[in-house]
Coordinates of C-alpha atoms in Angstrom, one line a residue:
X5 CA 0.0 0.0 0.0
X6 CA 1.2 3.7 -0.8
X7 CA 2.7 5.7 1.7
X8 CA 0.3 8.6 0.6
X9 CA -3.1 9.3 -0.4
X10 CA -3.3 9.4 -4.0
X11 CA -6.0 6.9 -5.0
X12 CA -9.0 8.9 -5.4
X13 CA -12.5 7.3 -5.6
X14 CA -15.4 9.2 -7.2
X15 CA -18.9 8.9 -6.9
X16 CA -21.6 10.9 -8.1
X17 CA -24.6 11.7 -5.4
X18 CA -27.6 9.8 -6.1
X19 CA -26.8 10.4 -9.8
X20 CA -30.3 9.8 -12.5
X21 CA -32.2 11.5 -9.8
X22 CA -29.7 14.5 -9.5
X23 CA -29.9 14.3 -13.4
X24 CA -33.5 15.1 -13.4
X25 CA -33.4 17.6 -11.0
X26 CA -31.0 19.6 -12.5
X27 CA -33.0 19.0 -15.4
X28 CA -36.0 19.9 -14.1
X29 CA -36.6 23.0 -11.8
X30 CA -39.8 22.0 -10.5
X31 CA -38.6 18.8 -8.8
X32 CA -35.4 21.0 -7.1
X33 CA -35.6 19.9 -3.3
X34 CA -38.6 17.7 -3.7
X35 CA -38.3 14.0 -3.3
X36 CA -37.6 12.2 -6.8
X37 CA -37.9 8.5 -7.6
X38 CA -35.7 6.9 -10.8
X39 CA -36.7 3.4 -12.2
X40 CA -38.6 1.1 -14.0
X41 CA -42.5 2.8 -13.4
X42 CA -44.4 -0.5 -14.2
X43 CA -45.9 -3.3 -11.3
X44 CA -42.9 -5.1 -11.9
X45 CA -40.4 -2.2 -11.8
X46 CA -37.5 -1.6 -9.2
X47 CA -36.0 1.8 -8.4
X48 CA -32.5 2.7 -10.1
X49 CA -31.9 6.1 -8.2
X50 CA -33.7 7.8 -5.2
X51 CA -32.8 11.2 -4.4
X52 CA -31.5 12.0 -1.3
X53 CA -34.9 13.9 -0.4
X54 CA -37.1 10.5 -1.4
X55 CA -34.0 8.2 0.9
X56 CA -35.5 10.4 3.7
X57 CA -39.1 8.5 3.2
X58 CA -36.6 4.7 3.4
X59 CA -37.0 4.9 -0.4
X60 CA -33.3 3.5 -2.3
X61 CA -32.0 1.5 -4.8
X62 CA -33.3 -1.8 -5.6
X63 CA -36.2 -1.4 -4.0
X64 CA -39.6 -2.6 -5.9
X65 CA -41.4 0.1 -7.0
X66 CA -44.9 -0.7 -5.1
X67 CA -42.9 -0.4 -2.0
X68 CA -41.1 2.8 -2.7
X69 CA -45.2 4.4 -3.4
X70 CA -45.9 3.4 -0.5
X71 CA -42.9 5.1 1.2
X72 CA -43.1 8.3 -0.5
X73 CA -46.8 8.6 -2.3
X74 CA -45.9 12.3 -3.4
X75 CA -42.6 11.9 -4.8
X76 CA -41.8 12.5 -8.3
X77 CA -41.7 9.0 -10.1
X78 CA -39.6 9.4 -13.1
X79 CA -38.2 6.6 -16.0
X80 CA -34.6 6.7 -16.8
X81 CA -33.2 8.5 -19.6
X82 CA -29.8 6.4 -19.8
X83 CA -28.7 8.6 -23.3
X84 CA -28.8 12.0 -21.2
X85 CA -27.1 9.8 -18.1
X86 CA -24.1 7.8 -20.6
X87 CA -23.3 11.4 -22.1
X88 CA -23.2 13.5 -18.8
X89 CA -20.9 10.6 -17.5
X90 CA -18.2 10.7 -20.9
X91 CA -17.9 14.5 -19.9
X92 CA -17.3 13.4 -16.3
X93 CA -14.7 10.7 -17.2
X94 CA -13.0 13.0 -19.6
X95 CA -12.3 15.3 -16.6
X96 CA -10.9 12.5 -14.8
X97 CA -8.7 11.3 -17.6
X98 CA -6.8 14.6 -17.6
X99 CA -6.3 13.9 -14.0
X100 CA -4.6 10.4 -14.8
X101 CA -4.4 8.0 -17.7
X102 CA -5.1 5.4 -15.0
X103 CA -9.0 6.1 -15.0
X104 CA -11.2 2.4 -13.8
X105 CA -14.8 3.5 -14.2
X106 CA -17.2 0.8 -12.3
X107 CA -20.4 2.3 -13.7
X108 CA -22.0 5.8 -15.4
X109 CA -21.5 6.9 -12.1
X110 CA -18.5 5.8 -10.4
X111 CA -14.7 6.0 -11.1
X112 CA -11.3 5.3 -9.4
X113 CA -8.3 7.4 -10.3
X114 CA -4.5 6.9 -9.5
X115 CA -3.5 10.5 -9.7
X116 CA -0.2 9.7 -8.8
X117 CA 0.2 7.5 -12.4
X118 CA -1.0 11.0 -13.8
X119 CA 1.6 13.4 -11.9
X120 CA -1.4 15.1 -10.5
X121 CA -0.3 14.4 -6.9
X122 CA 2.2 13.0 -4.4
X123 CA 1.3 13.7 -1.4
X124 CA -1.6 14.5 0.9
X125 CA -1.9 18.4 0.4
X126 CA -1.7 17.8 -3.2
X127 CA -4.5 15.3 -3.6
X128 CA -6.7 17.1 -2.0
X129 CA -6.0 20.2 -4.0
X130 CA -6.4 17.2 -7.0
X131 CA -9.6 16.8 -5.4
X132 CA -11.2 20.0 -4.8
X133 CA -10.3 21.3 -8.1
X134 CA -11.7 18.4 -9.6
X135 CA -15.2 18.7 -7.8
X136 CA -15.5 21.9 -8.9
X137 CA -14.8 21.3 -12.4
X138 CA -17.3 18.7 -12.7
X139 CA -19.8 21.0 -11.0
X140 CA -18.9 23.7 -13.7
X141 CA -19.0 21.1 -16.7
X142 CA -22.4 18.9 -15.6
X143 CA -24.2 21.5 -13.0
X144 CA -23.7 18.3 -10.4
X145 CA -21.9 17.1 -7.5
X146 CA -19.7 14.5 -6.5
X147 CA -17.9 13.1 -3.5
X148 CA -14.5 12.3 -3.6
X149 CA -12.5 9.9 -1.4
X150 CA -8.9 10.0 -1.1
X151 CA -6.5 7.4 0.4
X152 CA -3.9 5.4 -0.3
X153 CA -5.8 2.0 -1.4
X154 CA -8.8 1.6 -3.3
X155 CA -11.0 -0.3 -0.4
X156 CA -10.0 2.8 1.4
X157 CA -10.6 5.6 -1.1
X158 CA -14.5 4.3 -1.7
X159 CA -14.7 3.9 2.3
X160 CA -13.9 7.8 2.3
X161 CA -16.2 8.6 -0.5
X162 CA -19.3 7.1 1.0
X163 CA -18.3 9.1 4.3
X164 CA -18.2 12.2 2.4
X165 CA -21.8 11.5 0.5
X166 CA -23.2 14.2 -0.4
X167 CA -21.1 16.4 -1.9
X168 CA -18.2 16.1 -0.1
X169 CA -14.4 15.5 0.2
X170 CA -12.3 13.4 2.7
X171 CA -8.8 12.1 3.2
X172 CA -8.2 8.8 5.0
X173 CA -4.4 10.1 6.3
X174 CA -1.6 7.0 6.1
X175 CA -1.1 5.7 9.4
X176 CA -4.7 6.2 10.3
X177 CA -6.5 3.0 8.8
X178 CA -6.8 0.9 11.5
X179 CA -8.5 2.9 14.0
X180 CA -10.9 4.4 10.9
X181 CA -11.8 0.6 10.2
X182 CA -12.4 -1.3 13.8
X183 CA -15.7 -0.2 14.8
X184 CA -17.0 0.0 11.1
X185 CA -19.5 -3.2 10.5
X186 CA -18.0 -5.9 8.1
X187 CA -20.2 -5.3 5.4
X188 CA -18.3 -2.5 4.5
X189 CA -15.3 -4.5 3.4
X190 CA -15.4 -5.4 -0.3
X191 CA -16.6 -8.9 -0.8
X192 CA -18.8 -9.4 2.2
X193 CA -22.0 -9.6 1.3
X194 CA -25.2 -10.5 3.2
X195 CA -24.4 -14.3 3.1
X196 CA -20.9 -13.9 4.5
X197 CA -22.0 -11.5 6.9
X198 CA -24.5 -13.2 8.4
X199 CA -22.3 -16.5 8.6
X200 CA -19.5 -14.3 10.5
X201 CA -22.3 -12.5 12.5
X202 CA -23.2 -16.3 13.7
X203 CA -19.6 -16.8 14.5
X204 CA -19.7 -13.4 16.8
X205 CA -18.0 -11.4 14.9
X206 CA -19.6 -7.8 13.5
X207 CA -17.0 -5.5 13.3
X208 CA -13.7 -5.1 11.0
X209 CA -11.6 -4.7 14.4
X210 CA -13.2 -8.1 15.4
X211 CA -12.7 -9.6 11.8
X212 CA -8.6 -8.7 12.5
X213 CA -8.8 -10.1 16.4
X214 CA -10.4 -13.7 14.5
X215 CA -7.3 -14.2 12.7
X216 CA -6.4 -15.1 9.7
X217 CA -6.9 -19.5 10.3
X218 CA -10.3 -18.9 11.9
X219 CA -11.4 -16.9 8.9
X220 CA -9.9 -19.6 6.3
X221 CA -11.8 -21.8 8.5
X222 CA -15.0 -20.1 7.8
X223 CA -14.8 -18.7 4.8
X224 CA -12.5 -20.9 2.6
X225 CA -9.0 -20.2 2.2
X226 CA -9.1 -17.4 -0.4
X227 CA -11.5 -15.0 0.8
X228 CA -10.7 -15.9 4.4
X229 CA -7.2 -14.6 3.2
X230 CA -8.1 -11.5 1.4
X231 CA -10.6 -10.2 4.0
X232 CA -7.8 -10.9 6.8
X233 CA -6.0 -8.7 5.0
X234 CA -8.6 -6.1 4.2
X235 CA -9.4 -6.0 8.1
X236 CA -5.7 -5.1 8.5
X237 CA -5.9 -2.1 5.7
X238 CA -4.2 -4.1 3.4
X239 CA -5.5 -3.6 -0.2
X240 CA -2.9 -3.9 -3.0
X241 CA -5.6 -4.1 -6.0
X242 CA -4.1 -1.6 -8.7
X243 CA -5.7 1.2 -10.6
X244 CA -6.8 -0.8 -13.8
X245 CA -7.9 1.5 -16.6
X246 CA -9.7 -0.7 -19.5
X247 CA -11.6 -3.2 -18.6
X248 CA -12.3 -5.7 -21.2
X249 CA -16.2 -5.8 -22.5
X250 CA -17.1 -9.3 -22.7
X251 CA -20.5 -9.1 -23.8
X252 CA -23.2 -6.8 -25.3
X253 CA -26.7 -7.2 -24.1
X254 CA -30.3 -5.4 -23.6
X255 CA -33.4 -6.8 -21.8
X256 CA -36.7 -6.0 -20.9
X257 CA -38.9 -7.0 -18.3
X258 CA -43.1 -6.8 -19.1
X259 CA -45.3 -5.3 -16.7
X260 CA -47.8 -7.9 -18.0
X261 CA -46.6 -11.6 -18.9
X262 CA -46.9 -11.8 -23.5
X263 CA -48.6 -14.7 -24.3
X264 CA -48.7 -13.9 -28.5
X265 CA -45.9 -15.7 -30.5
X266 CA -45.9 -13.0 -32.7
X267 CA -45.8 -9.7 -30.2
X268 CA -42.9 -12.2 -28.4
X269 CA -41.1 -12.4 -32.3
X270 CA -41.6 -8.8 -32.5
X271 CA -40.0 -7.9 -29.1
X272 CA -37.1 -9.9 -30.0
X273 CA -36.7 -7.9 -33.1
X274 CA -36.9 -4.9 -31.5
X275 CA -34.2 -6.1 -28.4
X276 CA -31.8 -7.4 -31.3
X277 CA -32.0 -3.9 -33.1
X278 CA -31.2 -2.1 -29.4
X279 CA -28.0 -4.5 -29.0
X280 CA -26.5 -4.1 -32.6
X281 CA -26.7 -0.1 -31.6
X282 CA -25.1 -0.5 -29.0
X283 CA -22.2 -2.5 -30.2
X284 CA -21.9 0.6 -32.8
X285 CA -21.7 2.6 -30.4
X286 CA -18.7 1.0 -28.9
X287 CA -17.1 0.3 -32.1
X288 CA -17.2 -3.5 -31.4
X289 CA -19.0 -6.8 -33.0
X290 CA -19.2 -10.0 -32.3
X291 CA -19.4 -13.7 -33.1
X292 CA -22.0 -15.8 -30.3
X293 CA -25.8 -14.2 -30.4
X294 CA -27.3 -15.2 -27.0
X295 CA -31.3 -15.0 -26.3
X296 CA -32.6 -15.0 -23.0
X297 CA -36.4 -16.0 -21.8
X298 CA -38.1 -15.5 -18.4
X299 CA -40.8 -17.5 -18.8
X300 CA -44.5 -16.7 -16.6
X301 CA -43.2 -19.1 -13.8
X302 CA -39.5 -17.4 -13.5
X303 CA -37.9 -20.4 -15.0
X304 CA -35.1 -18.5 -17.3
X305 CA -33.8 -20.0 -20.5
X306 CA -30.7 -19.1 -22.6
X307 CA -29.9 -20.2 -26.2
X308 CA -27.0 -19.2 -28.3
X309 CA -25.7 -19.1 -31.7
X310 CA -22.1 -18.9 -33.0
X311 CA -21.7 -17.5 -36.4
X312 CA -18.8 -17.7 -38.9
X313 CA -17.3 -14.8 -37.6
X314 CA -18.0 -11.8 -35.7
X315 CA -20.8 -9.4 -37.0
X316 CA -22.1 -6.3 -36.4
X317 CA -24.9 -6.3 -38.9
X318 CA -28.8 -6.2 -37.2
X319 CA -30.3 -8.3 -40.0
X320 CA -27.8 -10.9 -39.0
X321 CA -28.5 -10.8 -35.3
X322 CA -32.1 -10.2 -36.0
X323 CA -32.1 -13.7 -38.2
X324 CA -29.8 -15.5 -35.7
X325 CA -32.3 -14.4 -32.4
X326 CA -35.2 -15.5 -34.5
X327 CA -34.1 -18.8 -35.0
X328 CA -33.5 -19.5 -31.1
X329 CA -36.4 -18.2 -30.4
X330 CA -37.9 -21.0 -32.3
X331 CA -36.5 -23.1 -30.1
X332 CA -38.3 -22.1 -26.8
X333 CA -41.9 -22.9 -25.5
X334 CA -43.5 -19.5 -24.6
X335 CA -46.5 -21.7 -24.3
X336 CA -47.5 -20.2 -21.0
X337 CA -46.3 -16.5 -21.5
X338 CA -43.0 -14.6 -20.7
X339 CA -42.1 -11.7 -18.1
X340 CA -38.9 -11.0 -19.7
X341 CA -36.2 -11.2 -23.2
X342 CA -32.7 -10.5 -23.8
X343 CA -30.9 -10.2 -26.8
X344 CA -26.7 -10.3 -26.0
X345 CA -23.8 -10.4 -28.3
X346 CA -20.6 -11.8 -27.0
X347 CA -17.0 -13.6 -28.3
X348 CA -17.3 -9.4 -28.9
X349 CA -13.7 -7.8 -31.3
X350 CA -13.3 -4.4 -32.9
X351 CA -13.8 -5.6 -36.8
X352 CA -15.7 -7.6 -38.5
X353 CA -15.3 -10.4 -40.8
X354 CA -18.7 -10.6 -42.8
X355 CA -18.1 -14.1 -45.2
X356 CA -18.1 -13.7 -49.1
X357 CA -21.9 -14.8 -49.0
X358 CA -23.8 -12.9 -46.6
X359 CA -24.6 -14.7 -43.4
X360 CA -28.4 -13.1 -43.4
X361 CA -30.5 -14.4 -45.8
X362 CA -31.3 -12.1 -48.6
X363 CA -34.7 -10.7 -49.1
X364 CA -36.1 -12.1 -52.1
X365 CA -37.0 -9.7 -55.3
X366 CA -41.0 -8.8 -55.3
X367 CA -42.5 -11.4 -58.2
X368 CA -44.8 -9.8 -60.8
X369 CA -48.1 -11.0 -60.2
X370 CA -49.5 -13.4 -63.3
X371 CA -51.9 -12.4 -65.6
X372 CA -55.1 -12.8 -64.0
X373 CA -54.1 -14.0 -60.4
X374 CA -55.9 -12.2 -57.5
X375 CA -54.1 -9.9 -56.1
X376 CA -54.3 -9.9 -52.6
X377 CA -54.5 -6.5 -50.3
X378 CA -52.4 -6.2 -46.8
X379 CA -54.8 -4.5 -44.6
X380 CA -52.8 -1.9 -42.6
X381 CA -52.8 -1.8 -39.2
X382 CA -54.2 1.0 -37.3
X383 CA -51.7 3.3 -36.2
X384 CA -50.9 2.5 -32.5
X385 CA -51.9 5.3 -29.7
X386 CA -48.6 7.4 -28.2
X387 CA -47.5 6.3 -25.4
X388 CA -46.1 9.4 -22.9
X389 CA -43.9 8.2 -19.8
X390 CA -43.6 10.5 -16.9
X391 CA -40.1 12.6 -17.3
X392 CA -39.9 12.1 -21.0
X393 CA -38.3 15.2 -23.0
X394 CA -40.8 16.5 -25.2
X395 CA -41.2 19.6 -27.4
X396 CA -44.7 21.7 -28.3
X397 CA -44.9 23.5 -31.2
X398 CA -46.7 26.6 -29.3
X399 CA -45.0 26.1 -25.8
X400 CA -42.0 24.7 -26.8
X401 CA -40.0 22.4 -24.9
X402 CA -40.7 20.4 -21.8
X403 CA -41.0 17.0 -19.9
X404 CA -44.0 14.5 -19.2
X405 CA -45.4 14.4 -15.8
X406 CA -48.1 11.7 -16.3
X407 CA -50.4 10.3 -18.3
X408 CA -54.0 8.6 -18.8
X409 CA -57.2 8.2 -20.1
X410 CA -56.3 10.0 -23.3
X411 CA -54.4 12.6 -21.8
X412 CA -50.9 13.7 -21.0
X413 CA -49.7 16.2 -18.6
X414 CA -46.8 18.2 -19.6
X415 CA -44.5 20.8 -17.6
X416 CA -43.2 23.6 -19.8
X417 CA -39.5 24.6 -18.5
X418 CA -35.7 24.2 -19.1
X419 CA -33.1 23.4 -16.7
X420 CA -31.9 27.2 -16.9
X421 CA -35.8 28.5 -16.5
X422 CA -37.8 28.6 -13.6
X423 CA -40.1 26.2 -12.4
X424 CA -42.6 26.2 -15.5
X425 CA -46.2 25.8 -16.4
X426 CA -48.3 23.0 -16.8
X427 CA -50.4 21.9 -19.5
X428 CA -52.8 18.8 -20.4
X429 CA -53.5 17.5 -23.8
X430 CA -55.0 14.9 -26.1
X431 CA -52.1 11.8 -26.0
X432 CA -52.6 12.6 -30.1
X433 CA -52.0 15.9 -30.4
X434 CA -49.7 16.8 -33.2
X435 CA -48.1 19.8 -31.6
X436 CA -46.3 17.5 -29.0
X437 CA -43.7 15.5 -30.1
X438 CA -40.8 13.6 -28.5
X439 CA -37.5 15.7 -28.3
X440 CA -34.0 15.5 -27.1
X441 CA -32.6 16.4 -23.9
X442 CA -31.6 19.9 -23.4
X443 CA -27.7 20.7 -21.7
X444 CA -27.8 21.0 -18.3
X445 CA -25.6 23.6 -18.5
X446 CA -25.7 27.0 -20.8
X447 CA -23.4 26.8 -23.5
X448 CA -22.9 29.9 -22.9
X449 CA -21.2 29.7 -20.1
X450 CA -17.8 28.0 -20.8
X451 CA -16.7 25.7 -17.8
X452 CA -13.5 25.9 -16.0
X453 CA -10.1 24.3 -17.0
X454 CA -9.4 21.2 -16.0
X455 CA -7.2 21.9 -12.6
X456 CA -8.2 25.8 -12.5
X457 CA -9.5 27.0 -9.6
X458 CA -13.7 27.9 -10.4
X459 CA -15.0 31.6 -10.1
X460 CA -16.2 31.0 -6.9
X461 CA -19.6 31.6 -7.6
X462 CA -22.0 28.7 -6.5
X463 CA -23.0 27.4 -9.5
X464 CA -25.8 24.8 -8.0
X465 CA -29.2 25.0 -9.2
X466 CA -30.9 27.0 -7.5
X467 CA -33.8 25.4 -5.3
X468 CA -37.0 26.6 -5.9
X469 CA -39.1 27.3 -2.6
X470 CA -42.2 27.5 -4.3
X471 CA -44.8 24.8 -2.6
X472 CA -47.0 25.1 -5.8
X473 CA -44.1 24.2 -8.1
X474 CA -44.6 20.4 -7.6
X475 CA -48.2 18.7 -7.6
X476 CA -49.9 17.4 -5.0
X477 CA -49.6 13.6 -6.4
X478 CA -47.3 12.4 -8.6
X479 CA -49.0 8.8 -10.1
X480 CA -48.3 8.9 -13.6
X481 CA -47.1 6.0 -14.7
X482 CA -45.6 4.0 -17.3
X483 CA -48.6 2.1 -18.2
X484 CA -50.8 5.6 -18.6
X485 CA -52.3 5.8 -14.3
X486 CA -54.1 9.4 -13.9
X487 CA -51.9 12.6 -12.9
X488 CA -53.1 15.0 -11.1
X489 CA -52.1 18.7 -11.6
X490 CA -52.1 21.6 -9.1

């Protein structure tokens, strides 16, 4: 382990739901709730207002209602979240080239691999200047921990939650780690602490007075060693800054279970398009196409495919998920598909003869054959989710705060406006249309240099006081319950 702090450990505070707020003035201060809005869905983020109410992550979405009925219930928007986190990583690789992001969210940093800093008073200069810069670039905050491991950097992030900076000082790990509960040391989960709670031990102080036999005895001999060694403040993981992709995959989980083959063929369609974009997007491909089934009674099926080589075509994948479908019952319904792409390489190596099946040429029809007319399908009714960006053509732009029976409730504002206006209309209405997310940040107003000091000003958001800026009850949902409006 170093001899000085210079492992820092970033985390964003409770990061979607900060995302919407600064997005959103109305919801400033008030208690917002991020995830999947459905019967079935489970809470991504909770803002620290909605934690308040026993609302956080993981937590099913029924439960988190109950908790907090007025809260602001919001679905993701992961393209605003991905891009706001590549500006936040791109600060932190002018820090270091030693950058190991964990999620959209979270980020270790070995500043001293970057000659940003060597000792204490310069890492948490490294620090402070780097908080502000991502407040300057994003409008957010984050906490940064500082110390000279990485089990010991994240420990002094989550202290300094929200917003906040501490330094876990050489010399001073012991007595920061004895009376901390086990669970806080990486790799002990509920099963293993519950097993060493049995044995009488809680604490990391009492994990280090076990010894290092007792705790092979327990646990096994490898993570009996490495949580010895953790209880002593030994951590000698290093900073690792790519971590191999391995796979490619999206998945959705139905709020009611699909019984029609042909709705079930569709979805998979649709999943197999959503992975082939995002292999684009990372400028990968890949050889193994993998579909996963949920079926009604949570028995989960996989099937996979290896082509010839790897691919990054979506006919291919489309053709290639279609055919293992064909090998699964969906007799009784399924609650949730996958579509994944793995054996993943930067190129592809299409064969001479393509490995979709062409589309055949349209035959002219012979002479006095009936010709037979496709009836159209009606054109399927707009579905509005509560926190979706939209635009109006008269109001201009704005985000959904519910919608049902025919009608959508929409609040007109910006992130730089003030709280905004709310208006209802017909789900059909041609003047509202989806749109893009607006910058949380003016663009113009430039943000600070990378390691400059900021202006000084606060640049937060400010909170609006206003009680009438946020309705009384927030139950729009994904499937289209009623909102009402103040």
């Amino acid at each position: 382990m170093r001899n000085a702090p210079t492992i820092l450990h970033l985390d964003m505070d409770a990061f979607y739901a900060s995302v919407e707020q600064a997005s959103k003035p109305s919801l400033r201060g008030k208690a917002v709730v991020v995830g999947g809005l459905g019967p079935r869905g489970v809470v991504a983020t909770a803002s620290y207002e909605a934690r308040a109410f026993g609302v956080h992550s993981a937590m099913p979405m029924a439960q988190a209602r109950r908790l907090a009925p007025n809260a602001a219930y919001l679905v993701p928007r992961f393209t605003l979240y991905r891009a706001i986190s590549e500006q936040v990583m791109a600060l932190l690789r002018e820090l270091s080239p030693l950058v190991e992001p964990l999620s959209l969210d979270e980020a270790f940093v070995d500043l001293e691999a970057g000659g940003t800093a060597w000792d204490e008073a310069s890492a948490r200069l490294a620090g402070s200047r780097l908080r502000a810069d991502i407040r300057a670039v994003t409008g957010l905050t984050g906490s940064v921990g500082l110390a000279a491991s990485k089990m010991l950097a994240k420990i002094a992030s989550e202290q300094a939650k929200p917003d906040g900076l501490v330094v876990i000082e050489p010399g001073s790990e012991r007595a920061l780690l004895e009376p901390m509960p086990v669970r806080t040391l990486p790799g002990v989960g509920p099963a293993t602490g519950d097993h060493l709670r049995r044995a009488g031990i809680t604490t990391v102080g009492e994990l280090a007075e076990a010894g290092e036999d007792e705790l092979v005895r327990l646990l096994g001999k490898a993570h009996g060693h490495a949580l010895y060694a953790m209880a002593l403040a030994h951590d000698e993981r290093p900073v690792v800054a790519e971590r191999e992709a391995k796979s490619v995959s999206v998945e959705d989980t139905y709020d009611v279970d699909i019984h029609d083959r042909l709705r079930i063929g569709l979805e998979v369609q649709r999943l197999a398009d959503r992975c082939v974009g995002r292999l684009r997007e990372a400028g990968l491909s890949g050889r193994t196409i993998v579909l996963k089934v949920r079926r009604y009674d949570f028995s989960t099926l996989t099937r996979s495919e290896t082509l010839r080589g790897p691919t990054d075509d979506p006919a291919v994948v489309r053709e290639a998920a279609a055919r293992l479908l064909d090998s699964v019952d969906t007799t009784g319904g399924v609650r949730l598909l996958g579509v994944g792409v793995s054996g993943l390489a930067d190129y592809t190596q299409e064969d001479l003869f393509a490995q979709a099946m062409p589309v055949p040429l349209a035959e002219e029809p012979e002479k006095g054959a009936v010709e037979v007319v496709v009836e159209q399908p009606e054109p399927v009714e707009r579905h509005w989710r509560a926190g979706q960006d939209v635009r109006h053509a008269e109001y201009g732009p704005g985000w959904v705060q519910g919608s049902g029976l025919g009608r959508v409730t929409v609040r007109f504002e910006t992130p730089q406006s003030p709280p905004g206006r709310v208006r209802t209309f017909l789900v059909g209405d041609p003047a509202l249309e989806s749109a893009d997310p607006l910058p949380l940040v003016a663009p113009s107003h430039p943000p600070a240099r990378l390691g400059q000091p900021s202006s000084g000003e606060d640049q937060r958001p400010q909170v609006s006081s206003d009680p009438a800026s946020l309705p009384k009850s927030w139950s729009g949902t994904d499937g289209g319950g009623v909102t009402s409006r103040p």
